[in-house]
Amino acid sequence: MDKNYKSYFLGYFIIFGILITVLSSLISYKIHMIDIEGSVKKYAQEVSISRKNYILQPHIDQMDDIVNSIANDQAMKDFVQTGNLLKKRELQNLFLTLTNSNKAIMQTRFIDANGQEVIRVNRDNGQSLPYIVKESDLQNKKGRDYFQAVSKLNRPVIWHSKLDLNIENGKIEVPYRPTIRIAVPLFNEGKFSGMVICNMLSGELFKSVENSPLFDLFIIDKEGNYILHPDNKFAWNKYTGVKRDLYEDFPEDASSILAGRASGTNFFAYPLNSILNNDDKAILILKPKATMISSLKNTNKIVTVIVALLSLLISIPLAIYAARSPIKLQRALHNSNVELKRFSDIIDRYVISATTKTSGIITSISTAFANISGFSKAELIGEKMNIIRHPDTPKAVFQDLWNTILQGSSWEGEIKNKAKSGDSYWLGQTIIPIKDENGTITSFMSVGTDHTAKKELEAIAMVDKLTHLYNRRKMDECLYIEVEKSKRYSKPLSLIMIDIDYFKKVNDTYGHQTGDAVLQKVAELINNNTRKIDCCARYGGEEFLIMCPETPEEGVLTLAEQIRRTIEAYEFETVKHLTISLGVSTYSETDDMMTLIKKCDEALYKAKHQGRNQVVFYS
């Protein structure tokens, strides 16, 4: 009886253990199946974030910046107001420079209020250099939809065209060239006076969007036409005439997609309005690949079988050797944190971020931060953040930064940094104080974006290409600011205007190449004889202007005479000796920027009229 009793309980616990194992395996299987749906959704969010924030957004933002920089350029404004041909040539060079800065730009144009192309820079393909289109080939675009749309805007805002295929002379170009046009209207005295527009090839951009091992990626417009399709022959079907209905790819979900639903049984949809702000109302659709779902399900089945077998191997011995003790069930293993790690890896690779102690000592950095700085993580962690500090960055910037974050507020701004190689780079940074539960600041987190290309474009727009001094536009900006300072704080301000004597004879006798060399050397000698706070510019052909802040009459005359003697004594290559004439003026209470320059110019005229090679002070 006792033996039968023990056998009964032993059999009971063995059967109970088997039932618990089967039941827990089934529950684990169901839970993992639910988790698969959650995993697919997380993967979809991860893919959408990487495509929107790290591929589409930066490209479109860069194009917006280029169009805005042209529209806001002073030469553009002057040309719109006056139609000056010199300004037109300056604009053509600016168009060339900016078009050359981005291989995706195939066309940059200024179109006047009548729809006539005035300036047009073309690039034949992504590998060729841009060139200025001759006037005889310029076209009138008044009838094009983009001109009609932009000309009706009542303020200077960025406009994006629909995504379409490039059209020339009324026909779609073959091979197809997917294009987006980015434009901004120009106004003169409140009236529409034309537009700046860039044509950007979007084919390569969308190729970089469509690749995913987990999902088929589609982009459609508001009418359900395909912009992007896994099968390239169906892409751009609105323009190519290839028929493809949304219901063929999403038979159960097409209506939901067009109605604006974010997800369904077999899709995840993400609007692109915030990036492609146009009439397409484009939607990015992710359709899970059958291979991904099948792989996840097969993995779940294998894991469930393994867990069931292991549970049996454990439960049967426990039932035999501990018949009186309840069989302890083990919880199913938690899902791995693969999704979180993948998302963290994306942030690490693409987001320039760092964390520091309140003392400024670096505790962690992203791979993107290490890449842009040129240092390894081991070289940076444990060091103070000033290891990347550039000597050109004013102390006032860091004083403002620390005053802000130590008070518990976030700081935003641009900072010039120095890489390990010695090269400089710019970051647009947001620095956030991290606080504990008591509100005490424990550390700081910095998140940045690379502004180096933007700063390089700004530098191109303000430096004379030949002499590497400031150009006239930049000098006018600096002079305006200094005049306002002198007016407000009653500080002295002086100008020196320099003209190379008989420079035309140098060009006529020795050629323009020698003339350019003379201009470069004169610029170098001027720069070497002035202070860091002085501002030197090439103001005309052979004319230079020096602005001397906080410098009275005596000091500026001494400087002008020093420069005159330096040029006179220098032996130039080929031409040997040259002289210069100098006009000097100082700021008075009745002056503005233009009168100060005019006084300097009159003094220079007098110096040349009196025999050249001398300094004349305006009195």
Coordinates of C-alpha atoms in Angstrom, one line a residue:
M1 CA 0.0 0.0 0.0
D2 CA 2.8 2.4 1.0
K3 CA 4.6 1.6 -2.2
N4 CA 1.4 2.1 -4.3
Y5 CA 0.8 5.4 -2.4
K6 CA 4.3 6.6 -3.2
S7 CA 3.9 5.4 -6.8
Y8 CA 0.6 7.3 -7.0
F9 CA 2.2 10.5 -5.8
L10 CA 5.3 10.0 -7.9
G11 CA 3.1 9.5 -11.0
Y12 CA 1.0 12.4 -10.0
F13 CA 3.9 14.8 -9.7
I14 CA 5.5 13.6 -12.9
I15 CA 2.2 14.1 -14.8
F16 CA 1.7 17.4 -13.0
G17 CA 5.2 18.5 -14.0
I18 CA 4.6 17.5 -17.6
L19 CA 1.3 19.4 -17.7
I20 CA 2.9 22.5 -16.2
T21 CA 5.8 22.2 -18.7
V22 CA 3.4 22.0 -21.7
L23 CA 1.1 24.7 -20.3
S24 CA 4.1 27.1 -19.6
S25 CA 5.6 26.4 -23.0
L26 CA 2.3 27.2 -24.7
I27 CA 1.9 30.4 -22.7
S28 CA 5.6 31.3 -23.4
Y29 CA 4.9 30.7 -27.1
K30 CA 1.8 33.0 -27.1
I31 CA 3.7 35.7 -25.2
H32 CA 6.6 35.6 -27.6
M33 CA 4.2 35.8 -30.6
I34 CA 2.7 38.9 -29.1
D35 CA 6.3 40.2 -28.5
I36 CA 7.0 39.6 -32.2
E37 CA 4.3 42.1 -33.1
G38 CA 5.9 44.6 -30.7
S39 CA 9.3 43.9 -32.1
V40 CA 8.2 44.4 -35.7
K41 CA 6.7 47.8 -34.6
K42 CA 9.9 48.8 -32.8
Y43 CA 12.0 47.8 -35.9
A44 CA 9.7 49.9 -38.1
Q45 CA 10.0 52.9 -35.8
E46 CA 13.8 52.5 -35.8
V47 CA 14.0 52.3 -39.6
S48 CA 11.6 55.2 -40.1
I49 CA 13.7 57.4 -37.6
S50 CA 16.9 56.5 -39.4
R51 CA 15.5 57.3 -42.9
K52 CA 13.7 60.5 -41.9
N53 CA 16.1 62.0 -39.4
Y54 CA 19.5 60.9 -40.7
I55 CA 19.0 60.7 -44.5
L56 CA 16.0 62.8 -45.7
Q57 CA 16.1 65.7 -43.2
P58 CA 19.8 66.6 -43.4
H59 CA 19.7 66.6 -47.3
I60 CA 16.6 68.8 -47.5
D61 CA 17.9 71.1 -44.7
Q62 CA 21.2 71.5 -46.5
M63 CA 19.3 72.5 -49.7
D64 CA 17.1 74.9 -47.8
D65 CA 20.2 76.5 -46.4
I66 CA 21.8 76.9 -49.8
V67 CA 18.7 78.5 -51.3
N68 CA 18.3 80.8 -48.3
S69 CA 22.0 81.9 -48.5
I70 CA 21.6 83.0 -52.1
A71 CA 18.3 84.8 -51.5
N72 CA 19.8 86.7 -48.5
D73 CA 23.1 87.5 -50.1
Q74 CA 23.6 91.2 -50.4
A75 CA 24.7 90.9 -54.0
M76 CA 21.3 89.2 -54.8
K77 CA 19.4 92.0 -53.0
D78 CA 21.5 94.7 -54.8
F79 CA 20.9 93.1 -58.2
V80 CA 17.1 92.8 -57.7
Q81 CA 17.0 96.5 -56.8
T82 CA 19.4 97.9 -59.5
G83 CA 20.0 95.2 -62.2
N84 CA 23.7 96.1 -62.0
L85 CA 25.8 93.9 -64.4
L86 CA 28.7 93.7 -62.0
K87 CA 26.4 92.3 -59.3
K88 CA 25.1 89.8 -61.9
R89 CA 28.7 88.5 -62.5
E90 CA 29.2 88.3 -58.8
L91 CA 26.0 86.3 -58.4
Q92 CA 27.0 84.0 -61.3
N93 CA 30.2 83.2 -59.3
L94 CA 28.2 82.7 -56.2
F95 CA 25.7 80.3 -58.0
L96 CA 28.7 78.3 -59.4
T97 CA 30.3 78.0 -55.9
L98 CA 27.2 76.9 -54.2
T99 CA 26.2 74.5 -57.0
N100 CA 29.7 73.0 -56.9
S101 CA 29.4 72.4 -53.1
N102 CA 26.7 69.7 -53.5
K103 CA 26.8 67.1 -56.3
A104 CA 23.1 66.5 -56.0
I105 CA 22.4 70.1 -57.3
M106 CA 21.9 69.9 -61.1
Q107 CA 20.5 73.4 -61.6
T108 CA 20.5 76.8 -59.7
R109 CA 18.6 79.7 -61.2
F110 CA 17.4 83.2 -60.7
I111 CA 14.1 83.8 -62.5
D112 CA 12.7 87.3 -62.7
A113 CA 9.1 88.4 -62.0
N114 CA 8.1 87.7 -65.7
G115 CA 9.3 84.1 -65.5
Q116 CA 12.5 84.8 -67.6
E117 CA 15.6 83.0 -66.5
V118 CA 18.3 85.6 -65.8
I119 CA 21.0 83.4 -64.3
R120 CA 21.2 79.7 -64.7
V121 CA 24.0 77.3 -63.6
N122 CA 23.7 73.7 -64.9
R123 CA 25.5 70.5 -64.1
D124 CA 25.3 67.7 -66.7
N125 CA 25.7 64.9 -64.2
G126 CA 26.8 64.3 -60.6
Q127 CA 30.5 63.9 -61.6
S128 CA 30.8 67.0 -63.9
L129 CA 31.5 70.6 -63.0
P130 CA 28.8 73.2 -63.0
Y131 CA 28.8 75.9 -65.7
I132 CA 27.0 79.1 -66.5
V133 CA 24.3 78.8 -69.2
K134 CA 24.7 81.4 -71.9
E135 CA 22.0 84.0 -72.3
S136 CA 20.8 82.7 -75.7
D137 CA 19.9 79.3 -74.0
L138 CA 17.9 80.8 -71.1
Q139 CA 14.2 80.0 -71.2
N140 CA 11.0 81.6 -70.0
K141 CA 9.4 79.5 -67.2
K142 CA 6.3 81.6 -66.6
G143 CA 4.0 78.7 -67.6
R144 CA 5.7 76.2 -65.3
D145 CA 3.8 75.1 -62.2
Y146 CA 6.6 75.9 -59.8
F147 CA 6.8 79.5 -61.1
Q148 CA 3.0 79.9 -60.8
A149 CA 3.2 78.6 -57.2
V150 CA 6.2 80.6 -55.9
S151 CA 5.0 83.9 -57.6
K152 CA 1.8 83.7 -55.5
L153 CA 3.6 83.6 -52.2
N154 CA 3.3 86.8 -50.2
R155 CA 6.5 86.5 -48.1
P156 CA 10.0 85.0 -48.5
V157 CA 9.5 81.4 -47.3
I158 CA 11.0 78.2 -48.6
W159 CA 8.9 76.3 -51.1
H160 CA 9.3 72.7 -52.0
S161 CA 8.0 71.3 -55.3
K162 CA 6.4 67.9 -55.8
L163 CA 8.8 65.1 -56.3
D164 CA 8.8 64.4 -60.0
L165 CA 11.0 63.6 -63.0
N166 CA 13.1 66.3 -64.5
I167 CA 11.6 68.1 -67.6
E168 CA 13.6 70.0 -70.2
N169 CA 12.0 71.7 -73.2
G170 CA 8.6 70.3 -72.2
K171 CA 9.7 66.6 -72.2
I172 CA 10.7 64.2 -69.4
E173 CA 14.5 63.6 -69.5
V174 CA 15.6 60.0 -70.4
P175 CA 17.2 58.3 -68.5
Y176 CA 14.8 59.4 -65.7
R177 CA 16.1 61.9 -63.2
P178 CA 13.9 62.2 -60.1
T179 CA 14.0 65.8 -59.0
I180 CA 12.8 68.1 -56.2
R181 CA 12.9 71.9 -56.7
I182 CA 13.5 74.1 -53.7
A183 CA 12.7 77.8 -54.2
V184 CA 12.3 81.1 -52.3
P185 CA 10.5 84.2 -53.7
L186 CA 12.3 87.6 -53.7
F187 CA 10.6 90.9 -53.0
N188 CA 11.6 94.5 -53.8
E189 CA 9.6 97.2 -51.9
G190 CA 7.0 94.6 -51.1
K191 CA 6.5 93.4 -54.7
F192 CA 7.4 90.0 -56.1
S193 CA 10.6 90.5 -58.1
G194 CA 11.6 87.0 -58.9
M195 CA 12.8 83.8 -57.3
V196 CA 15.9 81.7 -56.5
I197 CA 15.3 78.0 -57.3
C198 CA 17.5 74.9 -57.1
N199 CA 16.9 71.6 -58.8
M200 CA 18.2 68.7 -56.7
L201 CA 18.4 65.1 -58.0
S202 CA 16.6 62.9 -55.6
G203 CA 17.3 59.5 -57.2
E204 CA 20.4 58.7 -55.1
L205 CA 18.7 60.1 -52.0
F206 CA 15.8 57.7 -52.3
K207 CA 18.1 54.8 -53.2
S208 CA 19.7 55.3 -49.7
V209 CA 16.2 55.3 -48.2
E210 CA 14.9 52.1 -49.8
N211 CA 17.5 49.6 -48.6
S212 CA 16.3 47.6 -45.6
P213 CA 16.8 43.9 -44.8
L214 CA 13.6 43.8 -42.7
F215 CA 11.1 45.8 -44.7
D216 CA 10.0 46.7 -48.2
L217 CA 9.9 50.5 -48.3
F218 CA 7.4 52.5 -50.3
I219 CA 6.8 56.3 -50.6
I220 CA 3.4 57.4 -52.0
D221 CA 1.8 60.8 -52.7
K222 CA -1.6 61.8 -51.4
E223 CA -3.3 60.2 -54.4
G224 CA -1.6 56.8 -53.9
N225 CA 0.9 57.2 -56.8
Y226 CA 4.3 55.6 -56.1
I227 CA 7.3 57.8 -55.7
L228 CA 9.4 54.9 -54.3
H229 CA 8.7 51.2 -54.9
P230 CA 10.8 48.1 -54.2
D231 CA 10.4 47.2 -57.8
N232 CA 11.9 50.2 -59.6
K233 CA 9.7 49.9 -62.7
F234 CA 6.7 51.0 -60.6
A235 CA 8.5 54.0 -59.1
W236 CA 7.3 57.5 -60.4
N237 CA 4.4 55.7 -62.1
K238 CA 2.4 59.0 -62.2
Y239 CA 5.0 60.3 -64.7
T240 CA 6.2 57.2 -66.5
G241 CA 2.7 55.9 -67.3
V242 CA 3.3 52.5 -65.7
K243 CA 0.1 51.3 -64.0
R244 CA 0.4 50.1 -60.4
D245 CA -2.5 50.3 -57.9
L246 CA -1.9 50.6 -54.2
Y247 CA -4.4 47.7 -53.7
E248 CA -2.0 45.4 -55.6
D249 CA 0.6 45.8 -52.8
F250 CA -1.7 46.4 -49.9
P251 CA -5.0 44.6 -50.7
E252 CA -6.3 44.7 -47.2
D253 CA -4.8 48.0 -46.1
A254 CA -4.8 50.4 -49.1
S255 CA -7.9 52.2 -47.9
S256 CA -6.5 52.6 -44.4
I257 CA -3.2 54.0 -45.7
L258 CA -5.0 56.6 -47.9
A259 CA -7.3 57.5 -44.9
G260 CA -4.2 58.4 -42.8
R261 CA -4.0 55.4 -40.5
A262 CA -0.5 54.9 -39.0
S263 CA -0.4 51.1 -39.0
G264 CA -2.5 48.1 -39.9
T265 CA -2.2 44.3 -40.3
N266 CA 0.7 44.5 -42.7
F267 CA 2.0 48.1 -42.8
F268 CA 3.5 51.0 -40.9
A269 CA 2.9 54.5 -42.3
Y270 CA 4.9 57.7 -41.4
P271 CA 4.0 61.1 -43.0
L272 CA 6.9 63.1 -44.5
N273 CA 5.2 66.5 -44.4
S274 CA 7.6 67.9 -41.8
I275 CA 10.5 67.2 -44.2
L276 CA 9.0 67.3 -47.7
N277 CA 6.7 70.3 -47.2
N278 CA 4.9 70.1 -50.5
D279 CA 1.7 69.2 -52.2
D280 CA 2.6 65.5 -52.5
K281 CA 1.7 65.0 -48.8
A282 CA 4.2 62.1 -49.1
I283 CA 3.9 59.0 -46.8
L284 CA 6.7 56.5 -46.0
I285 CA 5.3 53.0 -45.8
L286 CA 7.1 50.0 -44.3
K287 CA 5.9 46.6 -45.2
P288 CA 7.5 43.7 -43.2
K289 CA 9.2 41.2 -45.4
A290 CA 7.8 37.7 -45.2
T291 CA 11.3 36.4 -44.5
M292 CA 11.6 38.5 -41.4
I293 CA 8.2 37.4 -39.9
S294 CA 9.0 33.8 -40.8
S295 CA 12.4 34.0 -39.2
L296 CA 11.0 35.5 -36.0
K297 CA 8.3 32.8 -35.8
N298 CA 10.7 30.0 -36.4
T299 CA 13.1 31.3 -33.8
N300 CA 10.2 31.5 -31.4
K301 CA 9.2 27.8 -32.1
I302 CA 12.8 26.6 -31.6
V303 CA 13.1 28.6 -28.3
T304 CA 9.8 27.2 -27.1
V305 CA 10.8 23.6 -27.9
I306 CA 14.2 24.0 -26.2
V307 CA 12.5 25.6 -23.1
A308 CA 10.0 22.7 -23.0
L309 CA 12.7 20.0 -23.2
L310 CA 14.8 21.7 -20.6
S311 CA 11.8 22.0 -18.3
L312 CA 11.0 18.3 -18.7
L313 CA 14.6 17.3 -18.0
I314 CA 14.4 19.4 -14.8
S315 CA 10.9 18.6 -13.7
I316 CA 11.0 14.8 -14.0
P317 CA 14.1 14.4 -11.7
L318 CA 12.6 16.8 -9.3
A319 CA 9.4 14.9 -9.2
I320 CA 11.3 11.6 -8.6
Y321 CA 13.5 12.9 -5.9
A322 CA 11.1 15.4 -4.2
A323 CA 7.6 14.0 -4.7
R324 CA 6.4 15.8 -1.7
S325 CA 7.6 19.3 -2.8
P326 CA 5.6 21.3 -5.4
I327 CA 7.3 21.6 -8.7
K328 CA 8.7 25.0 -9.0
L329 CA 8.1 26.6 -12.4
Q330 CA 10.7 28.9 -13.8
R331 CA 9.7 32.1 -15.4
A332 CA 10.2 32.4 -19.0
L333 CA 13.4 34.2 -20.0
H334 CA 13.0 37.8 -20.7
N335 CA 13.3 38.9 -24.3
S336 CA 16.8 40.1 -25.0
N337 CA 17.3 43.9 -25.3
V338 CA 18.4 43.6 -28.9
E339 CA 15.9 46.3 -30.1
L340 CA 17.2 48.8 -27.5
K341 CA 20.8 48.1 -28.3
R342 CA 20.2 48.5 -32.0
F343 CA 18.5 51.9 -31.4
S344 CA 21.4 52.9 -29.1
D345 CA 23.9 51.9 -31.8
I346 CA 22.2 54.2 -34.3
I347 CA 22.3 57.1 -31.9
D348 CA 26.0 56.3 -31.1
R349 CA 26.9 56.3 -34.7
Y350 CA 25.0 59.4 -35.9
V351 CA 24.4 61.7 -33.0
I352 CA 27.4 63.8 -31.8
S353 CA 26.9 63.6 -28.0
A354 CA 28.9 63.7 -24.8
T355 CA 28.4 63.6 -21.0
T356 CA 30.6 65.4 -18.5
K357 CA 30.8 65.9 -14.8
T358 CA 30.0 69.3 -13.4
S359 CA 33.8 69.9 -13.5
G360 CA 33.8 69.5 -17.3
I361 CA 35.6 66.1 -17.2
I362 CA 34.3 63.8 -20.0
T363 CA 32.6 60.6 -18.7
S364 CA 31.2 59.3 -22.0
I365 CA 31.0 60.2 -25.7
S366 CA 29.3 58.8 -28.8
T367 CA 31.2 57.3 -31.7
A368 CA 30.0 60.2 -33.9
F369 CA 31.7 62.6 -31.4
A370 CA 35.0 60.7 -31.5
N371 CA 34.9 60.6 -35.4
I372 CA 34.4 64.3 -35.8
S373 CA 37.0 65.2 -33.2
G374 CA 39.6 62.7 -34.4
F375 CA 40.3 61.4 -30.9
S376 CA 39.5 57.9 -29.7
K377 CA 37.1 57.4 -26.9
A378 CA 40.0 56.3 -24.6
E379 CA 41.8 59.5 -25.4
L380 CA 38.8 61.7 -24.5
I381 CA 37.2 60.0 -21.5
G382 CA 38.7 61.3 -18.3
E383 CA 39.9 64.5 -20.0
K384 CA 38.3 68.0 -19.7
M385 CA 36.1 69.1 -22.5
N386 CA 38.6 71.9 -23.3
I387 CA 40.8 69.3 -25.0
I388 CA 38.9 70.3 -28.2
R389 CA 38.7 74.0 -27.4
H390 CA 39.8 76.2 -30.3
P391 CA 41.8 79.2 -29.4
D392 CA 39.7 81.4 -31.8
T393 CA 36.6 80.9 -29.7
P394 CA 36.0 84.0 -27.5
K395 CA 36.2 83.5 -23.8
A396 CA 32.8 85.3 -23.6
V397 CA 31.1 82.3 -25.3
F398 CA 32.3 79.9 -22.6
Q399 CA 31.5 82.3 -19.8
D400 CA 27.9 82.6 -21.1
L401 CA 27.7 78.8 -21.6
W402 CA 28.8 78.0 -18.0
N403 CA 26.7 80.8 -16.4
T404 CA 23.6 79.4 -18.2
I405 CA 24.1 75.6 -17.4
L406 CA 25.2 76.1 -13.8
Q407 CA 21.9 77.9 -13.2
G408 CA 20.1 74.8 -14.4
S409 CA 19.1 76.1 -17.8
S410 CA 19.9 74.6 -21.2
W411 CA 22.4 76.4 -23.5
E412 CA 22.2 76.5 -27.3
G413 CA 24.8 78.0 -29.7
E414 CA 27.6 77.4 -32.2
I415 CA 31.1 76.6 -31.0
K416 CA 34.3 76.3 -33.1
N417 CA 36.4 73.3 -32.0
K418 CA 39.8 71.9 -32.8
A419 CA 40.2 68.3 -33.9
K420 CA 43.2 66.1 -33.0
S421 CA 44.7 66.8 -36.4
G422 CA 44.6 70.5 -35.7
D423 CA 41.8 71.1 -38.2
S424 CA 38.9 73.2 -37.0
Y425 CA 35.2 72.2 -37.1
W426 CA 32.0 73.8 -36.0
L427 CA 29.2 72.3 -33.8
G428 CA 25.7 73.6 -33.2
Q429 CA 25.4 72.4 -29.6
T430 CA 22.6 72.0 -27.0
I431 CA 24.0 71.5 -23.5
I432 CA 21.5 70.2 -20.9
P433 CA 22.0 70.0 -17.1
I434 CA 21.2 66.5 -15.7
K435 CA 19.7 66.6 -12.1
D436 CA 19.1 64.0 -9.4
E437 CA 15.8 63.6 -7.6
N438 CA 16.7 66.5 -5.3
G439 CA 17.2 68.9 -8.1
T440 CA 21.0 69.0 -7.8
I441 CA 23.0 69.1 -11.0
T442 CA 25.1 66.0 -11.3
S443 CA 26.3 66.2 -14.9
F444 CA 25.9 67.8 -18.3
M445 CA 24.8 66.3 -21.6
S446 CA 25.8 67.8 -24.9
V447 CA 24.1 67.0 -28.2
G448 CA 25.5 68.6 -31.4
T449 CA 25.2 68.8 -35.1
D450 CA 28.0 69.4 -37.6
H451 CA 27.9 73.0 -38.9
T452 CA 31.3 72.9 -40.6
A453 CA 30.0 72.9 -44.1
K454 CA 27.7 75.8 -43.3
K455 CA 30.5 77.9 -41.8
E456 CA 32.7 77.1 -44.9
L457 CA 30.0 78.5 -47.2
E458 CA 29.8 81.6 -45.0
A459 CA 33.5 82.1 -45.2
I460 CA 33.5 81.8 -49.0
A461 CA 30.9 84.5 -49.1
M462 CA 33.0 87.1 -47.2
V463 CA 36.6 86.6 -48.3
D464 CA 38.2 87.9 -51.5
K465 CA 39.4 84.8 -53.4
L466 CA 42.7 86.4 -54.8
T467 CA 44.1 88.2 -51.7
H468 CA 42.4 86.2 -48.9
L469 CA 41.4 89.5 -47.3
Y470 CA 37.8 90.4 -46.5
N471 CA 35.8 91.4 -49.5
R472 CA 33.8 94.7 -49.8
R473 CA 30.6 93.3 -48.5
K474 CA 32.2 91.9 -45.3
M475 CA 34.1 95.2 -44.8
D476 CA 30.9 97.2 -45.1
E477 CA 29.3 94.9 -42.4
C478 CA 32.2 95.4 -40.0
L479 CA 32.4 99.1 -40.7
Y480 CA 28.7 99.6 -40.0
I481 CA 29.1 97.9 -36.6
E482 CA 32.2 99.9 -35.6
V483 CA 30.6 103.2 -36.6
E484 CA 27.6 102.3 -34.4
K485 CA 29.9 101.5 -31.5
S486 CA 31.8 104.8 -32.0
K487 CA 28.5 106.7 -32.1
R488 CA 27.3 105.1 -28.9
Y489 CA 30.5 105.0 -26.8
S490 CA 32.4 108.0 -28.3
K491 CA 35.4 105.8 -29.2
P492 CA 37.8 106.9 -32.0
L493 CA 37.6 105.1 -35.4
S494 CA 39.9 105.6 -38.4
L495 CA 40.0 104.5 -42.0
I496 CA 42.9 104.1 -44.5
M497 CA 42.1 103.8 -48.2
I498 CA 45.0 102.6 -50.4
D499 CA 45.5 102.6 -54.1
I500 CA 48.5 101.1 -56.0
D501 CA 50.1 103.8 -58.1
Y502 CA 50.1 103.2 -61.9
F503 CA 48.7 99.7 -61.4
K504 CA 47.2 99.7 -64.9
K505 CA 50.7 100.0 -66.3
V506 CA 51.7 96.8 -64.5
N507 CA 48.9 94.9 -66.1
D508 CA 49.5 96.4 -69.5
T509 CA 53.3 95.8 -69.4
Y510 CA 53.6 92.5 -67.6
G511 CA 50.2 90.9 -67.9
H512 CA 47.4 90.2 -65.5
Q513 CA 49.1 87.2 -63.9
T514 CA 51.9 89.5 -62.7
G515 CA 49.3 92.0 -61.6
D516 CA 47.5 89.4 -59.5
A517 CA 50.8 88.5 -57.9
V518 CA 51.4 92.1 -57.0
L519 CA 47.9 92.4 -55.5
Q520 CA 48.6 89.3 -53.4
K521 CA 51.9 90.6 -52.1
V522 CA 50.5 94.1 -51.3
A523 CA 47.7 92.4 -49.4
E524 CA 50.2 90.3 -47.4
L525 CA 52.3 93.4 -46.6
I526 CA 49.3 95.3 -45.5
N527 CA 48.1 92.4 -43.3
N528 CA 51.5 92.0 -41.7
N529 CA 51.7 95.7 -40.7
T530 CA 48.3 95.9 -39.1
R531 CA 46.9 94.7 -35.7
K532 CA 44.6 91.8 -35.1
I533 CA 41.7 94.2 -34.3
D534 CA 42.2 96.0 -37.6
C535 CA 40.0 94.9 -40.5
C536 CA 41.6 94.7 -43.9
A537 CA 39.7 94.3 -47.2
R538 CA 40.2 94.4 -50.9
Y539 CA 37.7 97.2 -51.6
G540 CA 38.1 97.4 -55.4
G541 CA 40.4 96.3 -58.2
E542 CA 43.7 97.6 -56.8
E543 CA 42.1 99.4 -53.9
F544 CA 42.3 98.4 -50.3
L545 CA 40.6 99.6 -47.1
I546 CA 41.8 99.3 -43.5
M547 CA 39.5 99.9 -40.6
C548 CA 41.3 100.8 -37.3
P549 CA 39.0 100.6 -34.3
E550 CA 39.9 102.8 -31.2
T551 CA 42.6 104.6 -33.2
P552 CA 42.8 108.4 -33.3
E553 CA 44.4 110.6 -35.9
E554 CA 48.0 110.4 -34.7
G555 CA 48.0 106.6 -34.5
V556 CA 46.4 106.0 -37.9
L557 CA 48.7 108.5 -39.7
T558 CA 51.7 106.6 -38.1
L559 CA 50.3 103.3 -39.4
A560 CA 49.5 104.7 -42.9
E561 CA 53.1 106.1 -43.2
Q562 CA 54.5 102.8 -42.0
I563 CA 52.6 100.9 -44.7
R564 CA 53.6 103.4 -47.4
R565 CA 57.3 103.0 -46.5
T566 CA 57.0 99.2 -46.4
I567 CA 55.5 99.0 -49.9
E568 CA 58.0 101.6 -51.3
A569 CA 61.0 99.6 -49.9
Y570 CA 59.8 96.2 -51.0
E571 CA 61.3 94.7 -54.2
F572 CA 58.5 92.9 -56.0
E573 CA 59.2 90.0 -58.4
T574 CA 59.3 91.2 -62.0
V575 CA 58.1 94.8 -61.5
K576 CA 60.7 95.5 -58.8
H577 CA 59.5 98.7 -57.0
L578 CA 56.0 100.2 -56.6
T579 CA 54.4 102.9 -54.6
I580 CA 51.0 103.5 -53.1
S581 CA 48.8 106.5 -52.3
L582 CA 46.9 106.6 -49.1
G583 CA 43.8 108.6 -47.9
V584 CA 43.0 108.8 -44.2
S585 CA 39.9 109.9 -42.3
T586 CA 38.6 109.6 -38.7
Y587 CA 35.1 109.4 -37.4
S588 CA 33.3 112.5 -36.1
E589 CA 29.9 112.8 -34.5
T590 CA 28.2 113.8 -37.7
D591 CA 29.5 110.9 -39.7
D592 CA 27.8 107.7 -40.8
M593 CA 29.4 104.8 -42.6
M594 CA 29.1 106.4 -46.1
T595 CA 30.4 109.8 -45.1
L596 CA 33.4 108.3 -43.4
I597 CA 34.3 106.3 -46.5
K598 CA 33.7 109.4 -48.7
K599 CA 36.1 111.5 -46.6
C600 CA 38.7 108.7 -46.9
D601 CA 38.1 108.5 -50.7
E602 CA 38.5 112.3 -51.1
A603 CA 41.7 112.2 -49.2
L604 CA 43.0 109.4 -51.4
Y605 CA 42.1 111.5 -54.5
K606 CA 44.0 114.4 -53.2
A607 CA 47.1 112.2 -52.5
K608 CA 47.0 111.0 -56.1
H609 CA 46.4 114.5 -57.5
Q610 CA 49.4 115.8 -55.5
G611 CA 51.8 113.4 -57.0
R612 CA 51.1 110.0 -55.5
N613 CA 53.3 108.0 -53.0
Q614 CA 52.0 110.0 -50.0
V615 CA 49.6 109.9 -47.1
V616 CA 46.9 112.6 -47.0
F617 CA 44.6 113.1 -44.0
Y618 CA 41.1 114.4 -44.7
S619 CA 40.6 117.8 -42.9

